Tab-separated table of C-alpha atoms in Angstrom:
chain	number	residue	atom	x	y	z
A	1	UNK	CA	-9.658	-35.109	5.157
A	2	UNK	CA	-10.353	-31.346	5.002
A	3	UNK	CA	-8.447	-29.506	2.296
A	4	UNK	CA	-5.688	-27.328	3.787
A	5	UNK	CA	-6.248	-23.589	3.485
A	6	UNK	CA	-4.445	-22.121	0.493
A	7	UNK	CA	-4.775	-18.462	-0.499
A	8	UNK	CA	-3.155	-16.420	-3.223
A	9	UNK	CA	-2.244	-12.850	-4.107
A	10	UNK	CA	-2.291	-12.445	-7.875
A	11	UNK	CA	-1.226	-8.973	-9.059
A	12	UNK	CA	-0.533	-7.841	-12.607
A	13	UNK	CA	3.013	-6.436	-13.029
A	14	UNK	CA	1.943	-3.353	-14.967
A	15	UNK	CA	2.961	-0.650	-12.475
A	16	UNK	CA	3.744	0.007	-8.849
A	17	UNK	CA	2.278	-2.043	-6.008
A	18	UNK	CA	-1.020	-0.354	-5.117
A	19	UNK	CA	-1.725	0.154	-1.421
A	20	UNK	CA	-5.025	-1.698	-1.970
A	21	UNK	CA	-3.114	-4.611	-3.431
A	22	UNK	CA	-0.758	-4.541	-0.452
A	23	UNK	CA	-3.755	-4.762	1.890
A	24	UNK	CA	-5.189	-7.666	-0.123
A	25	UNK	CA	-1.840	-9.453	0.177
A	26	UNK	CA	-1.788	-8.742	3.921
A	27	UNK	CA	-5.295	-10.118	4.525
A	28	UNK	CA	-4.419	-13.269	2.570
A	29	UNK	CA	-1.150	-13.632	4.500
A	30	UNK	CA	-2.845	-13.099	7.881
A	31	UNK	CA	-5.498	-15.725	7.136
A	32	UNK	CA	-2.880	-18.213	5.971
A	33	UNK	CA	-0.732	-17.664	9.058
A	34	UNK	CA	-3.694	-17.896	11.424
A	35	UNK	CA	-4.980	-21.143	9.902
A	36	UNK	CA	-1.596	-22.733	9.293
A	37	UNK	CA	-2.198	-22.484	5.562
A	38	UNK	CA	-0.162	-21.524	2.483
A	39	UNK	CA	0.242	-18.042	0.990
A	40	UNK	CA	0.841	-18.143	-2.780
A	41	UNK	CA	2.078	-15.315	-5.020
A	42	UNK	CA	1.048	-15.625	-8.667
A	43	UNK	CA	1.855	-13.150	-11.414
A	44	UNK	CA	-1.051	-12.484	-13.777
A	45	UNK	CA	1.200	-11.264	-16.567
A	46	UNK	CA	-0.558	-12.196	-19.785
A	47	UNK	CA	-0.737	-8.537	-20.894
A	48	UNK	CA	2.638	-8.553	-22.644
A	49	UNK	CA	2.358	-4.937	-23.851
A	50	UNK	CA	1.928	-3.490	-20.337
A	51	UNK	CA	3.984	-5.877	-18.194
A	52	UNK	CA	7.440	-4.753	-17.119
A	53	UNK	CA	10.266	-6.422	-15.235
A	54	UNK	CA	10.554	-3.299	-13.077
A	55	UNK	CA	6.935	-3.736	-11.972
A	56	UNK	CA	7.586	-7.383	-11.069
A	57	UNK	CA	10.553	-6.323	-8.948
A	58	UNK	CA	8.463	-3.610	-7.284
A	59	UNK	CA	5.910	-6.234	-6.239
A	60	UNK	CA	8.553	-8.702	-5.020
A	61	UNK	CA	10.462	-6.085	-3.010
A	62	UNK	CA	7.289	-4.454	-1.714
A	63	UNK	CA	6.101	-7.751	-0.231
A	64	UNK	CA	9.589	-8.322	1.195
A	65	UNK	CA	9.503	-4.903	2.861
A	66	UNK	CA	6.097	-5.654	4.361
A	67	UNK	CA	7.342	-9.006	5.641
A	68	UNK	CA	4.745	-10.891	3.570
A	69	UNK	CA	7.086	-13.433	2.033
A	70	UNK	CA	5.097	-15.976	-0.036
A	71	UNK	CA	5.340	-19.683	0.713
A	72	UNK	CA	5.137	-20.354	-3.024
A	73	UNK	CA	5.734	-18.003	-5.932
A	74	UNK	CA	7.924	-17.042	-8.891
A	75	UNK	CA	10.961	-16.520	-6.651
A	76	UNK	CA	10.231	-19.258	-4.114
A	77	UNK	CA	9.046	-21.967	-6.505
A	78	UNK	CA	6.711	-24.684	-5.274
A	79	UNK	CA	4.826	-27.827	-6.285
A	80	UNK	CA	2.245	-26.026	-8.451
A	81	UNK	CA	4.512	-23.891	-10.646
A	82	UNK	CA	5.163	-22.101	-12.799
A	83	UNK	CA	3.708	-19.162	-10.871
A	84	UNK	CA	3.542	-16.672	-13.754
A	85	UNK	CA	0.636	-16.907	-16.183
A	86	UNK	CA	2.917	-16.078	-19.098
A	87	UNK	CA	4.580	-19.460	-18.532
A	88	UNK	CA	1.312	-21.438	-18.318
A	89	UNK	CA	-0.004	-21.075	-21.888
A	90	UNK	CA	0.147	-24.834	-22.561
A	91	UNK	CA	-2.027	-25.525	-19.510
A	92	UNK	CA	-4.681	-23.070	-20.691
A	93	UNK	CA	-4.647	-24.516	-24.196
A	94	UNK	CA	-5.120	-28.012	-22.839
A	95	UNK	CA	-8.138	-26.949	-20.778
A	96	UNK	CA	-9.692	-25.023	-23.666
A	97	UNK	CA	-9.427	-28.192	-25.761
A	98	UNK	CA	-11.159	-30.065	-22.948
A	99	UNK	CA	-14.083	-27.626	-23.016
A	100	UNK	CA	-14.307	-27.877	-26.812
A	101	UNK	CA	-14.379	-31.662	-26.597
A	102	UNK	CA	-17.155	-31.481	-23.996
A	103	UNK	CA	-19.190	-29.155	-26.192
A	104	UNK	CA	-19.166	-26.550	-23.421
A	105	UNK	CA	-17.994	-23.762	-25.732
A	106	UNK	CA	-18.683	-22.647	-29.284
A	107	UNK	CA	-16.845	-20.503	-31.860
A	108	UNK	CA	-18.196	-16.971	-32.270
A	109	UNK	CA	-17.523	-15.320	-35.629
A	110	UNK	CA	-19.119	-11.988	-34.769
A	111	UNK	CA	-16.916	-9.028	-35.650
A	112	UNK	CA	-16.285	-6.095	-33.346
A	113	UNK	CA	-18.437	-3.978	-35.634
A	114	UNK	CA	-21.367	-6.375	-35.355
A	115	UNK	CA	-21.065	-6.479	-31.540
A	116	UNK	CA	-20.879	-2.683	-31.359
A	117	UNK	CA	-24.028	-2.371	-33.488
A	118	UNK	CA	-25.799	-4.920	-31.281
A	119	UNK	CA	-24.946	-2.976	-28.124
A	120	UNK	CA	-26.008	0.344	-29.644
A	121	UNK	CA	-29.351	-1.165	-30.621
A	122	UNK	CA	-29.898	-2.644	-27.155
A	123	UNK	CA	-29.105	0.693	-25.528
A	124	UNK	CA	-31.436	2.557	-27.886
A	125	UNK	CA	-34.265	0.119	-27.158
A	126	UNK	CA	-33.405	0.074	-23.425
A	127	UNK	CA	-33.145	-3.697	-23.698
A	128	UNK	CA	-30.951	-6.002	-21.572
A	129	UNK	CA	-27.337	-5.730	-22.633
A	130	UNK	CA	-25.314	-8.765	-23.616
A	131	UNK	CA	-24.467	-11.097	-26.457
A	132	UNK	CA	-27.525	-12.402	-28.324
A	133	UNK	CA	-26.041	-15.905	-28.863
A	134	UNK	CA	-26.259	-15.613	-32.665
A	135	UNK	CA	-23.330	-17.958	-33.302
A	136	UNK	CA	-24.509	-20.477	-30.716
A	137	UNK	CA	-27.315	-21.463	-33.064
A	138	UNK	CA	-25.340	-21.678	-36.321
A	139	UNK	CA	-25.627	-24.814	-38.417
A	140	UNK	CA	-22.880	-27.349	-37.542
A	141	UNK	CA	-21.819	-27.670	-41.166
A	142	UNK	CA	-21.569	-23.876	-41.496
A	143	UNK	CA	-19.418	-23.732	-38.361
A	144	UNK	CA	-17.116	-26.489	-39.620
A	145	UNK	CA	-16.728	-24.711	-42.978
A	146	UNK	CA	-15.815	-21.386	-41.376
A	147	UNK	CA	-13.300	-23.038	-39.068
A	148	UNK	CA	-11.706	-24.843	-42.002
A	149	UNK	CA	-11.449	-21.540	-43.878
A	150	UNK	CA	-9.752	-19.918	-40.906
A	151	UNK	CA	-12.423	-17.287	-40.300
A	152	UNK	CA	-11.373	-15.258	-37.209
A	153	UNK	CA	-13.339	-16.277	-34.146
A	154	UNK	CA	-13.441	-16.255	-30.383
A	155	UNK	CA	-14.636	-19.097	-28.174
A	156	UNK	CA	-17.663	-18.470	-25.963
A	157	UNK	CA	-18.895	-20.446	-22.990
A	158	UNK	CA	-22.366	-21.943	-23.257
A	159	UNK	CA	-24.205	-20.532	-20.261
A	160	UNK	CA	-27.318	-22.489	-19.171
A	161	UNK	CA	-30.278	-21.178	-21.173
A	162	UNK	CA	-32.732	-21.840	-18.350
A	163	UNK	CA	-30.532	-20.494	-15.556
A	164	UNK	CA	-32.492	-19.055	-12.628
A	165	UNK	CA	-29.446	-17.155	-11.470
A	166	UNK	CA	-26.153	-17.550	-9.659
A	167	UNK	CA	-25.481	-17.164	-5.949
A	168	UNK	CA	-22.259	-16.481	-4.041
A	169	UNK	CA	-22.073	-17.064	-0.308
A	170	UNK	CA	-19.460	-14.385	0.169
A	171	UNK	CA	-17.572	-14.425	3.482
A	172	UNK	CA	-17.580	-10.625	3.652
A	173	UNK	CA	-20.674	-9.526	1.742
A	174	UNK	CA	-23.001	-12.404	2.581
A	175	UNK	CA	-25.394	-13.738	-0.049
A	176	UNK	CA	-24.867	-12.105	-3.436
A	177	UNK	CA	-26.796	-13.181	-6.520
A	178	UNK	CA	-27.212	-12.318	-10.174
A	179	UNK	CA	-30.420	-12.910	-12.108
A	180	UNK	CA	-30.575	-15.467	-14.881
A	181	UNK	CA	-31.358	-12.785	-17.484
A	182	UNK	CA	-27.989	-11.158	-16.726
A	183	UNK	CA	-25.989	-14.302	-17.473
A	184	UNK	CA	-24.539	-14.311	-20.995
A	185	UNK	CA	-22.219	-16.469	-23.056
A	186	UNK	CA	-18.897	-14.958	-22.086
A	187	UNK	CA	-15.782	-15.060	-24.252
A	188	UNK	CA	-13.128	-17.464	-22.924
A	189	UNK	CA	-10.563	-17.279	-25.745
A	190	UNK	CA	-9.819	-14.193	-27.811
A	191	UNK	CA	-9.500	-14.217	-31.603
A	192	UNK	CA	-5.703	-14.322	-31.260
A	193	UNK	CA	-5.956	-17.562	-29.276
A	194	UNK	CA	-5.095	-16.005	-25.914
A	195	UNK	CA	-7.373	-17.040	-23.034
A	196	UNK	CA	-9.155	-14.234	-21.178
A	197	UNK	CA	-8.422	-13.359	-17.564
A	198	UNK	CA	-11.417	-15.246	-16.150
A	199	UNK	CA	-10.495	-18.569	-17.764
A	200	UNK	CA	-6.822	-18.346	-16.759
A	201	UNK	CA	-7.726	-17.478	-13.168
A	202	UNK	CA	-10.108	-20.401	-12.803
A	203	UNK	CA	-7.617	-22.880	-14.249
A	204	UNK	CA	-4.822	-21.518	-12.062
A	205	UNK	CA	-6.851	-21.451	-8.857
A	206	UNK	CA	-8.065	-24.998	-9.459
A	207	UNK	CA	-4.679	-26.467	-10.375
A	208	UNK	CA	-2.974	-24.640	-7.492
A	209	UNK	CA	-5.658	-25.965	-5.113
A	210	UNK	CA	-6.601	-22.500	-3.878
A	211	UNK	CA	-9.247	-22.940	-1.193
A	212	UNK	CA	-10.076	-19.281	-0.444
A	213	UNK	CA	-10.023	-16.318	-2.813
A	214	UNK	CA	-9.704	-12.965	-1.036
A	215	UNK	CA	-9.716	-10.006	-3.438
A	216	UNK	CA	-11.219	-6.550	-3.954
A	217	UNK	CA	-14.949	-6.115	-4.448
A	218	UNK	CA	-14.282	-4.753	-7.950
A	219	UNK	CA	-13.800	-8.427	-8.920
A	220	UNK	CA	-17.312	-9.369	-7.831
A	221	UNK	CA	-18.743	-9.309	-11.358
A	222	UNK	CA	-15.858	-11.516	-12.505
A	223	UNK	CA	-16.724	-14.042	-9.825
A	224	UNK	CA	-20.108	-14.822	-11.392
A	225	UNK	CA	-18.408	-15.427	-14.740
A	226	UNK	CA	-15.867	-17.655	-13.049
A	227	UNK	CA	-18.603	-19.697	-11.373
A	228	UNK	CA	-19.926	-20.566	-14.836
A	229	UNK	CA	-16.455	-21.745	-15.831
A	230	UNK	CA	-16.132	-23.884	-12.700
A	231	UNK	CA	-19.486	-25.476	-13.557
A	232	UNK	CA	-18.372	-26.128	-17.150
A	233	UNK	CA	-15.322	-28.046	-15.912
A	234	UNK	CA	-17.263	-29.757	-13.138
A	235	UNK	CA	-14.966	-28.303	-10.474
A	236	UNK	CA	-15.783	-27.173	-6.956
A	237	UNK	CA	-15.231	-23.397	-6.660
A	238	UNK	CA	-13.203	-21.940	-3.787
A	239	UNK	CA	-14.617	-19.875	-0.934
A	240	UNK	CA	-14.894	-16.215	-1.980
A	241	UNK	CA	-14.400	-13.099	0.133
A	242	UNK	CA	-14.597	-9.726	-1.596
A	243	UNK	CA	-12.819	-7.014	0.376
A	244	UNK	CA	-14.084	-3.417	0.535
A	245	UNK	CA	-12.462	-0.940	-1.805
A	246	UNK	CA	-10.084	1.637	-0.346
A	247	UNK	CA	-11.410	5.135	-0.992
A	248	UNK	CA	-9.420	8.351	-1.343
A	249	UNK	CA	-8.244	10.211	1.796
A	250	UNK	CA	-11.400	12.362	1.723
A	251	UNK	CA	-13.686	9.494	0.762
A	252	UNK	CA	-13.744	10.805	-2.817
A	253	UNK	CA	-14.253	7.552	-4.702
A	254	UNK	CA	-11.922	4.629	-5.281
A	255	UNK	CA	-8.243	5.189	-4.489
A	256	UNK	CA	-6.752	5.290	-7.985
A	257	UNK	CA	-3.240	5.315	-9.371
A	258	UNK	CA	-4.150	8.200	-11.660
A	259	UNK	CA	-5.670	10.577	-9.085
A	260	UNK	CA	-4.001	9.684	-5.817
A	261	UNK	CA	-0.217	9.574	-5.282
A	262	UNK	CA	-1.035	7.977	-1.922
A	263	UNK	CA	-2.036	4.824	-3.830
A	264	UNK	CA	1.608	3.745	-4.274
A	265	UNK	CA	3.164	1.579	-1.562
A	266	UNK	CA	6.617	2.907	-2.465
A	267	UNK	CA	5.548	6.389	-1.306
A	268	UNK	CA	5.317	5.055	2.248
A	269	UNK	CA	8.632	3.269	1.912
A	270	UNK	CA	10.305	6.436	0.667
A	271	UNK	CA	8.940	8.542	3.495
A	272	UNK	CA	10.280	6.036	5.991
A	273	UNK	CA	7.289	4.687	7.879
A	274	UNK	CA	8.260	1.762	10.123
A	275	UNK	CA	7.181	-1.461	8.425
A	276	UNK	CA	5.312	-2.772	11.460
A	277	UNK	CA	3.393	0.488	11.785
A	278	UNK	CA	2.352	0.344	8.144
A	279	UNK	CA	1.271	-3.305	8.443
A	280	UNK	CA	-0.752	-2.443	11.557
A	281	UNK	CA	-2.370	0.478	9.715
A	282	UNK	CA	-3.139	-1.543	6.574
A	283	UNK	CA	-4.851	-4.213	8.652
A	284	UNK	CA	-7.198	-1.603	10.124
A	285	UNK	CA	-8.419	-0.372	6.727
A	286	UNK	CA	-11.695	-2.239	6.491
A	287	UNK	CA	-11.086	-4.597	9.443
A	288	UNK	CA	-11.576	-4.124	13.164
A	289	UNK	CA	-10.807	-6.533	15.980
A	290	UNK	CA	-13.148	-5.079	18.596
A	291	UNK	CA	-13.777	-1.512	17.467
A	292	UNK	CA	-11.331	-0.141	20.033
A	293	UNK	CA	-7.907	-1.799	19.855
A	294	UNK	CA	-5.709	-0.132	17.235
A	295	UNK	CA	-2.050	-0.699	18.118
A	296	UNK	CA	-1.262	-4.379	17.499
A	297	UNK	CA	1.854	-6.396	16.867
A	298	UNK	CA	2.039	-8.689	13.878
A	299	UNK	CA	1.500	-11.670	16.158
A	300	UNK	CA	-1.654	-10.075	17.596
A	301	UNK	CA	-2.946	-9.362	14.093
A	302	UNK	CA	-2.442	-12.997	13.115
A	303	UNK	CA	-4.131	-14.265	16.268
A	304	UNK	CA	-7.168	-11.997	15.948
A	305	UNK	CA	-7.719	-11.687	12.201
A	306	UNK	CA	-11.079	-12.922	10.968
A	307	UNK	CA	-13.089	-12.433	7.793
A	308	UNK	CA	-16.178	-12.013	9.968
A	309	UNK	CA	-14.833	-8.645	11.097
A	310	UNK	CA	-14.065	-7.296	7.622
A	311	UNK	CA	-16.437	-4.492	6.652
A	312	UNK	CA	-18.479	-4.720	3.457
A	313	UNK	CA	-18.447	-0.945	2.974
A	314	UNK	CA	-15.713	1.113	1.357
A	315	UNK	CA	-12.912	2.225	3.672
A	316	UNK	CA	-11.394	5.732	3.511
A	317	UNK	CA	-7.592	5.911	3.430
A	318	UNK	CA	-6.875	7.302	6.940
A	319	UNK	CA	-3.531	9.057	6.489
A	320	UNK	CA	-3.878	10.881	9.812
A	321	UNK	CA	-4.189	7.554	11.595
A	322	UNK	CA	-1.039	6.301	9.887
A	323	UNK	CA	0.912	9.279	11.217
A	324	UNK	CA	-0.457	8.677	14.700
A	325	UNK	CA	0.256	4.942	14.635
A	326	UNK	CA	3.713	5.437	13.185
A	327	UNK	CA	4.537	7.983	15.868
A	328	UNK	CA	3.483	5.477	18.526
A	329	UNK	CA	5.777	2.825	17.069
A	330	UNK	CA	8.741	5.187	16.751
A	331	UNK	CA	8.390	6.453	20.327
A	332	UNK	CA	8.535	2.885	21.602
A	333	UNK	CA	11.595	1.841	19.600
A	334	UNK	CA	15.075	1.646	21.124
A	335	UNK	CA	17.005	4.842	20.378
A	336	UNK	CA	19.687	2.805	18.590
A	337	UNK	CA	17.072	1.499	16.109
A	338	UNK	CA	15.775	5.010	15.457
A	339	UNK	CA	19.351	6.160	14.827
A	340	UNK	CA	19.898	3.327	12.368
A	341	UNK	CA	16.614	4.134	10.581
A	342	UNK	CA	17.277	7.865	10.160
A	343	UNK	CA	20.861	7.358	8.947
A	344	UNK	CA	20.013	6.844	5.221
A	345	UNK	CA	17.813	9.960	5.220
A	346	UNK	CA	20.624	12.012	6.768
A	347	UNK	CA	23.086	10.642	4.220
A	348	UNK	CA	20.694	11.316	1.323
A	349	UNK	CA	21.150	15.046	1.986
A	350	UNK	CA	24.919	14.812	1.972
A	351	UNK	CA	25.010	15.547	5.699
A	352	UNK	CA	27.681	13.924	7.822
A	353	UNK	CA	26.807	12.458	11.205
A	354	UNK	CA	28.997	10.115	13.227
A	355	UNK	CA	27.389	7.566	15.537
A	356	UNK	CA	27.312	9.834	18.643
A	357	UNK	CA	25.537	12.602	16.746
A	358	UNK	CA	23.092	10.107	15.182
A	359	UNK	CA	22.173	8.808	18.629
A	360	UNK	CA	21.736	12.348	19.934
A	361	UNK	CA	19.538	13.219	16.945
A	362	UNK	CA	17.478	10.075	17.447
A	363	UNK	CA	16.987	10.822	21.123
A	364	UNK	CA	15.999	14.447	20.459
A	365	UNK	CA	13.611	13.847	17.567
A	366	UNK	CA	12.149	10.461	18.518
A	367	UNK	CA	9.102	12.029	20.219
A	368	UNK	CA	8.460	14.365	17.268
A	369	UNK	CA	8.797	12.457	14.002
A	370	UNK	CA	5.993	10.403	12.458
A	371	UNK	CA	8.193	8.785	9.807
A	372	UNK	CA	11.941	8.461	9.670
A	373	UNK	CA	12.105	10.698	6.617
A	374	UNK	CA	10.692	13.585	8.689
A	375	UNK	CA	14.184	14.001	10.098
A	376	UNK	CA	15.266	15.745	6.868
A	377	UNK	CA	12.932	18.693	7.349
A	378	UNK	CA	12.886	18.780	11.126
A	379	UNK	CA	16.662	18.566	11.642
A	380	UNK	CA	17.864	20.633	8.678
A	381	UNK	CA	18.929	23.445	11.034
A	382	UNK	CA	21.359	21.067	12.754
A	383	UNK	CA	23.391	20.730	9.564
A	384	UNK	CA	22.588	23.833	7.487
A	385	UNK	CA	24.215	26.992	8.873
A	386	UNK	CA	22.564	29.223	6.299
A	387	UNK	CA	19.011	27.972	6.661
A	388	UNK	CA	16.439	30.725	6.258
A	389	UNK	CA	14.837	31.951	9.474
A	390	UNK	CA	11.080	31.522	9.968
A	391	UNK	CA	9.085	34.784	10.123
A	392	UNK	CA	7.763	33.851	13.590
A	393	UNK	CA	11.295	33.198	14.813
A	394	UNK	CA	12.460	36.532	13.447
A	395	UNK	CA	9.694	38.219	15.450
A	396	UNK	CA	11.075	36.625	18.617
A	397	UNK	CA	14.495	38.069	17.813
A	398	UNK	CA	13.127	41.533	17.083
A	399	UNK	CA	11.358	41.721	20.427
A	400	UNK	CA	12.608	44.553	22.614
A	401	UNK	CA	15.504	43.481	24.835
A	402	UNK	CA	16.104	40.172	22.994
A	403	UNK	CA	19.473	41.207	21.569
A	404	UNK	CA	20.700	42.485	24.928
A	405	UNK	CA	19.801	39.310	26.833
A	406	UNK	CA	21.433	37.133	24.142
A	407	UNK	CA	24.619	39.170	24.290
A	408	UNK	CA	24.723	38.926	28.086
A	409	UNK	CA	24.160	35.145	27.891
A	410	UNK	CA	27.129	34.419	25.611
A	411	UNK	CA	29.706	34.343	28.492
A	412	UNK	CA	27.523	31.825	30.334
A	413	UNK	CA	27.535	29.535	27.309
A	414	UNK	CA	31.265	29.880	26.834
A	415	UNK	CA	31.742	28.338	30.285
A	416	UNK	CA	29.015	25.674	29.835
A	417	UNK	CA	29.446	21.920	29.353
A	418	UNK	CA	27.262	21.227	26.284
A	419	UNK	CA	27.078	17.530	27.125
A	420	UNK	CA	25.322	18.318	30.440
A	421	UNK	CA	21.897	19.467	29.285
A	422	UNK	CA	20.400	19.593	32.782
A	423	UNK	CA	23.226	21.799	34.084
A	424	UNK	CA	22.830	24.168	31.123
A	425	UNK	CA	19.111	24.520	31.796
A	426	UNK	CA	19.717	25.125	35.519
A	427	UNK	CA	22.304	27.820	34.753
A	428	UNK	CA	19.919	29.479	32.273
A	429	UNK	CA	17.218	29.690	34.934
A	430	UNK	CA	19.678	31.168	37.388
A	431	UNK	CA	20.825	33.667	34.756
A	432	UNK	CA	17.234	34.835	34.174
A	433	UNK	CA	16.579	35.137	37.915
A	434	UNK	CA	19.685	37.282	38.302
A	435	UNK	CA	18.423	39.614	35.559
A	436	UNK	CA	14.881	39.626	36.900
A	437	UNK	CA	13.262	38.275	33.721
A	438	UNK	CA	11.228	35.209	32.939
A	439	UNK	CA	12.869	32.186	31.322
A	440	UNK	CA	10.940	32.861	28.105
A	441	UNK	CA	12.777	36.152	27.629
A	442	UNK	CA	15.925	34.106	27.024
A	443	UNK	CA	14.784	30.804	25.497
A	444	UNK	CA	12.594	32.282	22.726
A	445	UNK	CA	15.257	34.443	21.062
A	446	UNK	CA	17.892	31.806	21.850
A	447	UNK	CA	15.911	29.107	20.004
A	448	UNK	CA	15.232	31.516	17.142
A	449	UNK	CA	18.969	32.236	16.814
A	450	UNK	CA	20.168	28.643	17.022
A	451	UNK	CA	17.423	26.764	15.118
A	452	UNK	CA	15.799	29.622	13.102
A	453	UNK	CA	12.488	28.107	14.224
A	454	UNK	CA	10.027	28.482	17.079
A	455	UNK	CA	9.437	24.772	17.702
A	456	UNK	CA	11.577	21.666	18.003
A	457	UNK	CA	13.179	19.402	20.590
A	458	UNK	CA	14.104	20.718	24.025
A	459	UNK	CA	16.140	23.903	23.637
A	460	UNK	CA	19.204	22.650	25.454
A	461	UNK	CA	19.117	19.419	23.442
A	462	UNK	CA	19.234	21.695	20.399
A	463	UNK	CA	22.313	23.466	21.757
A	464	UNK	CA	24.029	20.131	22.306
A	465	UNK	CA	23.215	19.051	18.725
A	466	UNK	CA	24.687	22.199	17.164
A	467	UNK	CA	27.775	22.389	19.371
A	468	UNK	CA	29.318	25.283	21.308
A	469	UNK	CA	31.293	26.953	18.546
A	470	UNK	CA	28.397	27.025	16.057
A	471	UNK	CA	25.889	28.021	18.755
A	472	UNK	CA	27.938	31.090	19.702
A	473	UNK	CA	28.322	31.999	16.034
A	474	UNK	CA	24.574	31.672	15.406
A	475	UNK	CA	23.748	33.759	18.488
A	476	UNK	CA	25.972	36.548	17.225
A	477	UNK	CA	24.217	36.353	13.852
A	478	UNK	CA	20.895	36.455	15.701
A	479	UNK	CA	21.954	39.588	17.559
A	480	UNK	CA	22.818	41.219	14.227
A	481	UNK	CA	19.391	40.283	12.859
A	482	UNK	CA	17.711	41.646	15.972
A	483	UNK	CA	19.483	45.004	15.708
A	484	UNK	CA	19.399	45.416	11.947
């Protein structure tokens, strides 16, 4: 019977959820859903000094927001728990003892100073770098004596001395190999008794029956080390697929937490991108269905996702495409959903908007916003009576005749029904015809007075949003500005 597909996302809770990590989780989730497999979340939290509970929560809630709920994990539980490495120390110890009993590892008593001197010498002589296996050839009695005396030591894996090399049949990168001369005796257990990352990962992936490991290409060098550990245990390794790194927005190297604020998933949550738009966008960073289709539902992503179509090259973070995609999603949402989504951003500013006004705002700004948080900047003039006027808008007000036409238009507005936008526009056109001027002679200074801007939703939608009393007051203020 073929082993069921099982994939895992294994972040370290040392900071926010990186957008690259979110994409890795998404690709794992998509593959699991397409193949009817299992998506596992595992916390690689053995770095006690850097791990934080806040970071764990950020990862949990970030995956929830993306709709990538694990089938098994620290919160969900499952048959292969615990799902945090910090709770699996006994399992690692047991497997280290197994390797010691098999003679697959040996104690290394080399100090940090000795290893630093060795590296400096190798660099000076332009020789191959790596451990010289000094302790591998120590006399057995000498080793036993040092262990009995408690001399500090690590445990190193005995790599094959006659190895021709190692090969990975990577599902994204194809055949990848490392030469035998580059294979060294890697450390598996530190001097403090804590297993290194590579040993813990191999034990976890084996015991959790992970069939496919999808992770960033920066783990490729680790994979060769892990293959040696699989061989030492006599275990079959999983299928590997190393995903392309996400580069900065301008292609300027790897997207990093230190240099790029755009690396944090929470930034996109805070700005208010629709979840489905962000998932769609993430899927397209390094993967293409047919080179043309870009807007896809979650169901379409699941149906079409394939490792064969994942690029091996680095993928630039396309922020402009996110704005475009998000705008497409927002324009196709029911107005009531847009209203519900912009509500918390309106409230965050201390602005008050009852349901009718929220719906009117949603209807007016739906074609213009690219994220729900855009409403704060774009609709500030609706709520803020003292908002500063844009220089371009002030120019419209200062234009010759602008003040006169605004003053003449006030009586028309006083008689208007602000809920009938079409009737207001028709009456404005008639007003301009009566005065023998183009419609622009009225609408430009009128928009400048009411919104203090030169662009926005339809002008008469803007009037409806502000309301008759405030519109008249703002026009009078605009006339004063024009004549000052």
